[in-house]
Coordinates of N, CA and C in Angstrom, one line a residue:
X1 N -1.1 77.3 -27.7 CA -1.3 75.8 -27.9 C -1.8 75.2 -26.6
X2 N -2.8 74.4 -26.7 CA -3.4 73.8 -25.5 C -2.5 72.6 -25.1
X3 N -2.6 72.2 -23.8 CA -1.7 71.1 -23.4 C -2.0 69.8 -24.1
X4 N -3.2 69.5 -24.4 CA -3.6 68.3 -25.1 C -2.9 68.3 -26.5
X5 N -3.0 69.4 -27.2 CA -2.4 69.5 -28.5 C -0.9 69.4 -28.4
X6 N -0.3 70.1 -27.4 CA 1.2 70.0 -27.2 C 1.6 68.6 -26.9
X7 N 0.9 67.9 -26.0 CA 1.3 66.5 -25.7 C 1.2 65.6 -26.9
X8 N 0.1 65.8 -27.7 CA -0.1 65.0 -28.9 C 1.1 65.2 -29.9
X9 N 1.5 66.4 -30.1 CA 2.6 66.8 -31.0 C 3.9 66.1 -30.5
X10 N 4.2 66.3 -29.2 CA 5.4 65.7 -28.6 C 5.4 64.2 -28.8
X11 N 4.2 63.5 -28.6 CA 4.2 62.1 -28.7 C 4.4 61.7 -30.2
X12 N 3.8 62.4 -31.1 CA 4.0 62.1 -32.5 C 5.5 62.3 -32.9
X13 N 6.2 63.3 -32.4 CA 7.6 63.5 -32.7 C 8.4 62.3 -32.1
X14 N 8.1 61.8 -30.9 CA 8.8 60.7 -30.4 C 8.6 59.5 -31.3
X15 N 7.4 59.2 -31.7 CA 7.1 58.1 -32.6 C 7.9 58.3 -34.0
X16 N 7.9 59.5 -34.5 CA 8.6 59.8 -35.7 C 10.1 59.5 -35.7
X17 N 10.6 59.6 -34.5 CA 12.0 59.3 -34.3 C 12.3 57.8 -34.0
X18 N 11.2 57.0 -34.0 CA 11.3 55.6 -33.8 C 11.3 55.1 -32.4
X19 N 10.8 55.9 -31.5 CA 10.7 55.5 -30.1 C 9.3 55.2 -29.7
X20 N 9.1 54.3 -28.7 CA 7.9 54.0 -28.0 C 7.9 54.7 -26.7
X21 N 6.8 55.3 -26.3 CA 6.7 55.9 -24.9 C 6.5 54.8 -23.9
X22 N 7.3 54.8 -22.9 CA 7.2 53.9 -21.8 C 6.4 54.5 -20.7
X23 N 6.8 55.8 -20.3 CA 6.1 56.5 -19.3 C 6.5 58.0 -19.3
X24 N 5.5 58.9 -19.0 CA 5.9 60.3 -18.8 C 6.6 60.5 -17.5
X25 N 7.6 61.4 -17.5 CA 8.2 61.8 -16.2 C 7.8 63.2 -15.9
X26 N 7.5 64.1 -16.9 CA 7.1 65.5 -16.6 C 6.4 65.9 -17.9
X27 N 5.2 66.5 -17.7 CA 4.4 66.9 -18.8 C 4.1 68.4 -18.6
X28 N 4.7 69.3 -19.3 CA 4.4 70.7 -19.4 C 5.0 71.2 -20.6
X29 N 5.4 72.5 -20.7 CA 6.0 73.0 -21.9 C 7.3 72.3 -22.3
X30 N 8.0 71.8 -21.3 CA 9.2 70.9 -21.6 C 8.8 69.5 -21.1
X31 N 8.5 68.7 -22.0 CA 8.0 67.3 -21.6 C 9.2 66.4 -21.5
X32 N 9.1 65.4 -20.6 CA 10.2 64.4 -20.4 C 9.5 63.1 -20.3
X33 N 10.0 62.1 -21.2 CA 9.4 60.8 -21.2 C 10.5 59.8 -21.1
X34 N 10.2 58.6 -20.5 CA 11.1 57.4 -20.7 C 10.5 56.8 -22.0
X35 N 11.5 56.5 -22.9 CA 11.1 56.0 -24.2 C 12.0 54.8 -24.5
X36 N 11.7 54.0 -25.5 CA 12.5 52.9 -25.9 C 12.4 52.6 -27.4
X37 N 13.5 52.2 -27.9 CA 13.6 51.7 -29.3 C 14.4 50.4 -29.2
X38 N 14.2 49.6 -28.1 CA 15.0 48.5 -27.7 C 15.8 48.7 -26.5
X39 N 16.1 49.9 -26.2 CA 16.9 50.3 -25.0 C 16.1 51.5 -24.4
X40 N 16.0 51.5 -23.1 CA 15.3 52.6 -22.4 C 16.2 53.8 -22.4
X41 N 15.7 54.9 -22.8 CA 16.4 56.2 -22.7 C 15.3 57.3 -22.3
X42 N 15.8 58.5 -22.1 CA 14.9 59.6 -21.8 C 14.9 60.6 -23.0
X43 N 13.7 61.0 -23.3 CA 13.5 62.0 -24.3 C 12.9 63.3 -23.7
X44 N 13.6 64.4 -23.9 CA 13.2 65.7 -23.4 C 12.8 66.5 -24.7
X45 N 11.6 67.1 -24.6 CA 11.1 67.8 -25.8 C 10.7 69.3 -25.4
X46 N 10.9 70.2 -26.3 CA 10.5 71.6 -26.1 C 10.3 72.2 -27.4
X47 N 9.6 73.3 -27.4 CA 9.3 74.0 -28.7 C 9.6 75.5 -28.6
X48 N 10.0 76.1 -29.7 CA 10.2 77.6 -29.7 C 8.9 78.3 -29.3
X49 N 7.8 77.7 -29.4 CA 6.5 78.3 -28.9 C 6.6 78.6 -27.4
X50 N 7.5 77.8 -26.7 CA 7.7 78.0 -25.3 C 9.2 78.3 -25.2
X51 N 9.6 79.5 -25.4 CA 11.1 79.8 -25.4 C 11.9 79.3 -24.3
X52 N 11.4 79.4 -23.1 CA 12.2 78.9 -21.9 C 12.5 77.4 -22.1
X53 N 11.5 76.6 -22.4 CA 11.7 75.2 -22.6 C 12.7 74.9 -23.7
X54 N 12.5 75.6 -24.8 CA 13.4 75.4 -26.0 C 14.8 75.7 -25.7
X55 N 15.0 76.8 -24.9 CA 16.4 77.2 -24.6 C 17.0 76.2 -23.6
X56 N 16.2 75.7 -22.7 CA 16.8 74.7 -21.8 C 17.1 73.4 -22.5
X57 N 16.4 73.0 -23.5 CA 16.7 71.7 -24.2 C 18.0 72.0 -25.0
X58 N 18.1 73.1 -25.7 CA 19.3 73.4 -26.5 C 20.5 73.5 -25.6
X59 N 20.4 74.2 -24.5 CA 21.5 74.3 -23.5 C 21.9 73.0 -23.0
X60 N 20.9 72.2 -22.6 CA 21.3 70.8 -22.1 C 22.0 70.0 -23.1
X61 N 21.5 70.0 -24.4 CA 22.1 69.3 -25.5 C 23.6 69.7 -25.6
X62 N 23.8 71.0 -25.6 CA 25.2 71.5 -25.7 C 26.0 71.0 -24.5
X63 N 25.5 71.2 -23.3 CA 26.2 70.8 -22.1 C 26.6 69.4 -22.1
X64 N 25.6 68.5 -22.4 CA 25.9 67.1 -22.4 C 26.9 66.7 -23.5
X65 N 26.9 67.4 -24.6 CA 27.9 67.2 -25.6 C 29.3 67.5 -25.1
X66 N 29.5 68.6 -24.4 CA 30.8 69.0 -23.8 C 31.1 68.0 -22.7
X67 N 30.1 67.6 -21.9 CA 30.4 66.7 -20.8 C 30.5 65.2 -21.1
X68 N 30.4 64.9 -22.4 CA 30.5 63.5 -22.8 C 31.7 62.8 -22.2
X69 N 31.4 61.7 -21.6 CA 32.5 60.9 -21.0 C 32.8 61.2 -19.5
X70 N 32.2 62.2 -19.0 CA 32.4 62.5 -17.6 C 31.6 61.5 -16.7
X71 N 32.3 60.8 -15.9 CA 31.6 59.9 -15.0 C 30.7 60.6 -14.1
X72 N 29.5 60.2 -13.9 CA 28.5 60.8 -13.0 C 27.6 61.8 -13.7
X73 N 27.7 62.0 -15.0 CA 26.8 62.8 -15.8 C 26.1 61.9 -16.8
X74 N 24.7 62.1 -16.8 CA 24.0 61.3 -17.8 C 24.6 61.6 -19.2
X75 N 24.6 60.6 -20.1 CA 25.2 60.8 -21.4 C 24.2 61.1 -22.5
X76 N 24.6 62.1 -23.3 CA 23.7 62.5 -24.5 C 23.8 61.4 -25.5
X77 N 22.7 61.0 -26.1 CA 22.6 60.0 -27.1 C 22.5 60.7 -28.5
X78 N 21.5 61.6 -28.5 CA 21.3 62.4 -29.8 C 20.5 63.6 -29.5
X79 N 20.5 64.5 -30.5 CA 19.7 65.8 -30.4 C 19.1 66.0 -31.8
X80 N 17.8 66.3 -31.8 CA 17.1 66.5 -33.1 C 16.2 67.7 -33.1
X81 N 16.0 68.3 -34.3 CA 15.0 69.3 -34.5 C 14.0 68.6 -35.4
X82 N 12.8 68.4 -34.9 CA 11.8 67.7 -35.7 C 10.8 68.8 -36.2
X83 N 10.5 68.8 -37.5 CA 9.6 69.7 -38.1 C 8.2 69.1 -38.2
X84 N 7.5 69.2 -37.2 CA 6.1 68.7 -37.2 C 5.2 69.7 -37.9
X85 N 4.2 69.3 -38.6 CA 3.3 70.2 -39.4 C 2.8 71.4 -38.5
X86 N 2.7 71.2 -37.2 CA 2.1 72.2 -36.3 C 3.2 73.0 -35.6
X87 N 4.4 72.5 -35.5 CA 5.4 73.2 -34.7 C 6.8 72.6 -34.9
X88 N 7.8 73.4 -34.7 CA 9.2 72.9 -34.7 C 9.4 72.4 -33.3
X89 N 10.0 71.2 -33.1 CA 10.2 70.6 -31.8 C 11.7 70.3 -31.6
X90 N 12.3 70.6 -30.5 CA 13.6 70.2 -30.1 C 13.5 68.9 -29.3
X91 N 14.3 67.9 -29.6 CA 14.3 66.6 -28.9 C 15.7 66.2 -28.5
X92 N 15.9 66.1 -27.2 CA 17.1 65.6 -26.6 C 16.9 64.2 -26.1
X93 N 17.7 63.2 -26.7 CA 17.7 61.9 -26.2 C 18.9 61.6 -25.3
X94 N 18.7 61.2 -24.1 CA 19.8 61.0 -23.2 C 19.7 59.7 -22.5
X95 N 20.7 59.3 -21.9 CA 20.8 58.0 -21.1 C 19.7 58.0 -20.0
X96 N 19.2 56.8 -19.8 CA 18.3 56.6 -18.7 C 19.0 55.9 -17.6
X97 N 18.9 56.5 -16.4 CA 19.6 55.9 -15.2 C 18.5 55.2 -14.3
X98 N 18.7 53.9 -14.2 CA 17.8 53.1 -13.3 C 18.2 53.3 -11.9
X99 N 17.5 54.0 -11.1 CA 17.9 54.2 -9.7 C 16.8 55.0 -9.0
X100 N 17.3 55.6 -7.9 CA 16.4 56.4 -7.0 C 16.9 57.8 -7.0
X101 N 15.9 58.7 -6.9 CA 16.2 60.1 -6.8 C 16.7 60.5 -5.4
X102 N 17.6 61.3 -5.3 CA 18.2 61.7 -4.0 C 17.1 62.3 -3.1
X103 N 16.0 62.9 -3.7 CA 15.0 63.5 -2.9 C 14.0 62.4 -2.3
X104 N 14.1 61.2 -2.7 CA 13.2 60.2 -2.2 C 13.5 59.8 -0.7
X105 N 12.5 59.5 0.0 CA 12.6 59.2 1.5 C 13.7 58.1 1.7
X106 N 14.6 58.4 2.7 CA 15.6 57.4 3.1 C 16.8 57.3 2.2
X107 N 16.9 58.2 1.2 CA 18.1 58.1 0.3 C 19.1 59.2 0.8
X108 N 20.3 58.7 1.0 CA 21.4 59.6 1.5 C 22.7 59.3 0.7
X109 N 23.6 60.2 0.9 CA 24.9 60.1 0.3 C 26.0 59.7 1.3
X110 N 26.7 58.6 1.1 CA 27.8 58.3 2.0 C 29.0 59.1 1.6
X111 N 30.1 59.0 2.3 CA 31.3 59.8 2.0 C 31.8 59.5 0.6
X112 N 31.8 58.2 0.2 CA 32.3 57.8 -1.1 C 31.4 58.5 -2.2
X113 N 30.1 58.4 -2.0 CA 29.2 59.0 -3.0 C 29.4 60.5 -3.1
X114 N 29.6 61.2 -1.9 CA 29.9 62.6 -1.9 C 31.1 62.9 -2.7
X115 N 32.2 62.1 -2.5 CA 33.4 62.3 -3.2 C 33.2 62.2 -4.8
X116 N 32.4 61.2 -5.1 CA 32.1 61.0 -6.6 C 31.4 62.2 -7.2
X117 N 30.4 62.6 -6.4 CA 29.6 63.8 -6.9 C 30.4 65.0 -7.0
X118 N 31.3 65.2 -6.0 CA 32.2 66.4 -6.0 C 33.1 66.3 -7.2
X119 N 33.7 65.1 -7.5 CA 34.6 65.0 -8.7 C 33.8 65.2 -10.0
X120 N 32.6 64.9 -10.0 CA 31.7 65.1 -11.2 C 31.6 66.6 -11.4
X121 N 31.2 67.3 -10.4 CA 31.0 68.8 -10.5 C 32.4 69.5 -10.9
X122 N 33.5 69.0 -10.3 CA 34.8 69.6 -10.6 C 35.2 69.3 -12.1
X123 N 34.8 68.1 -12.5 CA 35.1 67.8 -13.9 C 34.3 68.7 -14.9
X124 N 33.0 68.9 -14.5 CA 32.2 69.8 -15.3 C 32.9 71.2 -15.3
X125 N 33.3 71.7 -14.2 CA 34.0 73.0 -14.1 C 35.2 73.0 -15.0
X126 N 35.9 71.9 -15.0 CA 37.1 71.8 -15.8 C 36.8 71.9 -17.3
X127 N 35.6 71.6 -17.7 CA 35.2 71.7 -19.1 C 34.5 73.0 -19.4
X128 N 34.4 73.9 -18.4 CA 33.8 75.2 -18.6 C 32.3 75.2 -18.4
X129 N 31.8 74.3 -17.6 CA 30.4 74.2 -17.3 C 30.1 74.4 -15.9
X130 N 29.2 75.3 -15.5 CA 28.8 75.4 -14.1 C 27.3 75.0 -14.2
X131 N 26.9 74.2 -13.2 CA 25.6 73.6 -13.2 C 24.5 74.6 -12.8
X132 N 24.6 75.3 -11.7 CA 23.6 76.3 -11.2 C 22.3 75.7 -10.9
X133 N 22.2 74.4 -10.8 CA 20.9 73.7 -10.4 C 21.2 72.4 -9.7
X134 N 22.2 72.5 -8.7 CA 22.6 71.4 -7.9 C 21.6 71.3 -6.7
X135 N 20.7 70.4 -6.8 CA 19.8 70.1 -5.7 C 19.4 68.7 -5.8
X136 N 18.8 68.2 -4.7 CA 18.4 66.8 -4.6 C 17.6 66.2 -5.8
X137 N 16.8 67.1 -6.4 CA 15.9 66.6 -7.5 C 16.7 66.3 -8.8
X138 N 17.9 66.8 -8.9 CA 18.7 66.5 -10.1 C 19.9 65.5 -9.9
X139 N 19.7 64.7 -8.8 CA 20.7 63.7 -8.6 C 20.0 62.4 -8.4
X140 N 20.4 61.4 -9.2 CA 19.9 60.0 -9.1 C 21.0 59.1 -8.7
X141 N 20.7 58.1 -7.8 CA 21.7 57.1 -7.4 C 21.3 55.8 -8.2
X142 N 22.3 55.3 -9.0 CA 21.9 54.1 -9.8 C 22.0 52.9 -8.9
X143 N 21.6 51.8 -9.5 CA 21.5 50.5 -8.8 C 22.8 50.1 -8.2
X144 N 24.0 50.5 -8.7 CA 25.3 50.2 -8.1 C 25.7 51.2 -7.0
X145 N 24.9 52.2 -6.8 CA 25.2 53.2 -5.7 C 26.0 54.4 -6.2
X146 N 26.1 54.6 -7.5 CA 26.9 55.7 -8.1 C 25.9 56.9 -8.3
X147 N 26.2 58.1 -7.8 CA 25.4 59.3 -8.1 C 25.6 59.8 -9.5
X148 N 24.5 60.3 -10.1 CA 24.6 60.9 -11.5 C 23.8 62.2 -11.5
X149 N 24.4 63.2 -12.1 CA 23.7 64.5 -12.3 C 22.9 64.4 -13.6
X150 N 21.7 65.0 -13.6 CA 21.0 65.1 -14.9 C 20.3 66.5 -14.8
X151 N 19.6 66.8 -15.9 CA 18.9 68.1 -16.1 C 19.9 69.2 -16.0
X152 N 20.7 69.4 -17.1 CA 21.7 70.4 -17.2 C 21.2 71.6 -18.0
X153 N 19.9 71.9 -18.0 CA 19.3 72.9 -18.8 C 19.5 74.3 -18.3
X154 N 20.1 74.5 -17.1 CA 20.3 75.9 -16.6 C 21.8 76.2 -16.5
X155 N 22.7 75.4 -17.1 CA 24.1 75.6 -17.0 C 24.5 76.9 -17.6
X156 N 25.7 77.4 -17.2 CA 26.4 78.5 -17.8 C 27.7 77.9 -18.3
X157 N 28.2 78.5 -19.4 CA 29.4 78.1 -20.0 C 30.5 79.1 -19.8
X158 N 31.7 78.7 -19.6 CA 32.8 79.6 -19.3 C 33.0 80.6 -20.4
X159 N 32.8 80.2 -21.7 CA 33.0 81.1 -22.8 C 32.1 82.4 -22.7
X160 N 31.0 82.3 -21.9 CA 30.2 83.5 -21.7 C 30.8 84.6 -20.9
X161 N 31.6 84.2 -19.9 CA 32.3 85.1 -19.0 C 33.2 84.3 -18.0
X162 N 34.5 84.5 -18.1 CA 35.4 83.8 -17.2 C 35.1 84.2 -15.8
X163 N 35.0 85.5 -15.5 CA 34.7 86.0 -14.2 C 33.5 85.4 -13.6
X164 N 32.4 85.4 -14.4 CA 31.1 84.9 -13.9 C 31.3 83.4 -13.7
X165 N 32.1 82.7 -14.5 CA 32.3 81.3 -14.4 C 32.9 81.0 -13.0
X166 N 33.8 81.8 -12.5 CA 34.4 81.6 -11.2 C 33.4 81.8 -10.1
X167 N 32.5 82.8 -10.3 CA 31.4 83.0 -9.3 C 30.4 81.9 -9.3
X168 N 30.0 81.4 -10.5 CA 29.1 80.3 -10.6 C 29.7 79.0 -10.0
X169 N 31.0 78.8 -10.2 CA 31.6 77.6 -9.7 C 31.6 77.6 -8.2
X170 N 31.8 78.8 -7.6 CA 31.7 78.9 -6.1 C 30.3 78.6 -5.6
X171 N 29.3 79.1 -6.4 CA 27.9 78.8 -6.1 C 27.6 77.3 -6.2
X172 N 28.1 76.7 -7.2 CA 27.9 75.2 -7.4 C 28.5 74.5 -6.1
X173 N 29.7 74.9 -5.7 CA 30.3 74.2 -4.6 C 29.6 74.4 -3.3
X174 N 29.0 75.6 -3.1 CA 28.2 75.9 -1.9 C 26.9 75.1 -2.0
X175 N 26.3 74.9 -3.2 CA 25.1 74.1 -3.3 C 25.4 72.6 -3.0
X176 N 26.6 72.2 -3.5 CA 27.0 70.8 -3.3 C 27.2 70.6 -1.8
X177 N 27.8 71.5 -1.0 CA 28.0 71.3 0.4 C 26.7 71.3 1.1
X178 N 25.7 72.0 0.6 CA 24.4 72.0 1.2 C 23.7 70.6 1.0
X179 N 23.9 70.1 -0.2 CA 23.4 68.7 -0.5 C 24.1 67.7 0.5
X180 N 25.4 67.8 0.7 CA 26.1 66.9 1.5 C 25.6 67.0 3.0
X181 N 25.3 68.2 3.4 CA 24.8 68.4 4.8 C 23.4 67.9 4.9
X182 N 22.5 68.2 3.9 CA 21.1 67.8 4.0 C 20.9 66.3 3.8
X183 N 21.8 65.6 3.0 CA 21.6 64.2 2.6 C 22.8 63.4 3.1
X184 N 23.5 63.7 4.2 CA 24.6 62.9 4.7 C 24.0 61.6 5.3
X185 N 24.6 60.5 4.9 CA 24.2 59.2 5.4 C 24.5 59.2 6.9
X186 N 23.5 58.6 7.7 CA 23.8 58.5 9.1 C 25.0 57.6 9.4
X187 N 25.8 58.0 10.3 CA 27.0 57.2 10.7 C 26.6 55.9 11.3
X188 N 27.3 54.8 10.9 CA 27.0 53.5 11.4 C 27.5 53.3 12.8

């Protein structure tokens, strides 16, 4: 499937679900759009024609369902399988966080934000989810200064292996400490 055809199919699926595209965030085999049906949200789309993207969309949908209500994790709104005439499409609709990405110039984490982010990661671990993708590109700071994790497409679940879950949790905490070191707010 050519990229123009894929993008057209994804856009038609978004419209079929009653959303209007505001702007693209990422366009490739796993497309991400800011969309609206009166409220701005994020739509992530993937297809079994691109197994990696489809698996990440399904994994993230499951993870956000388990993480529902955890402060500092974007919230899942809905998950759909759309049967387009040309392809089956997975669509995850999740909360849109208005803010700045941690990777943007001049964005740092103060001690309170570090504590909030650490509590979020520990809460995920408590629900059997290890992130395995904790880096600056997957953290957004909202307008009130609260950090949020998004893009949970690479997570592992405790039910897969308790021993591995313990190892992955240690990896998450090491990645979190690296974030804190790399993005520590300058002392006043």
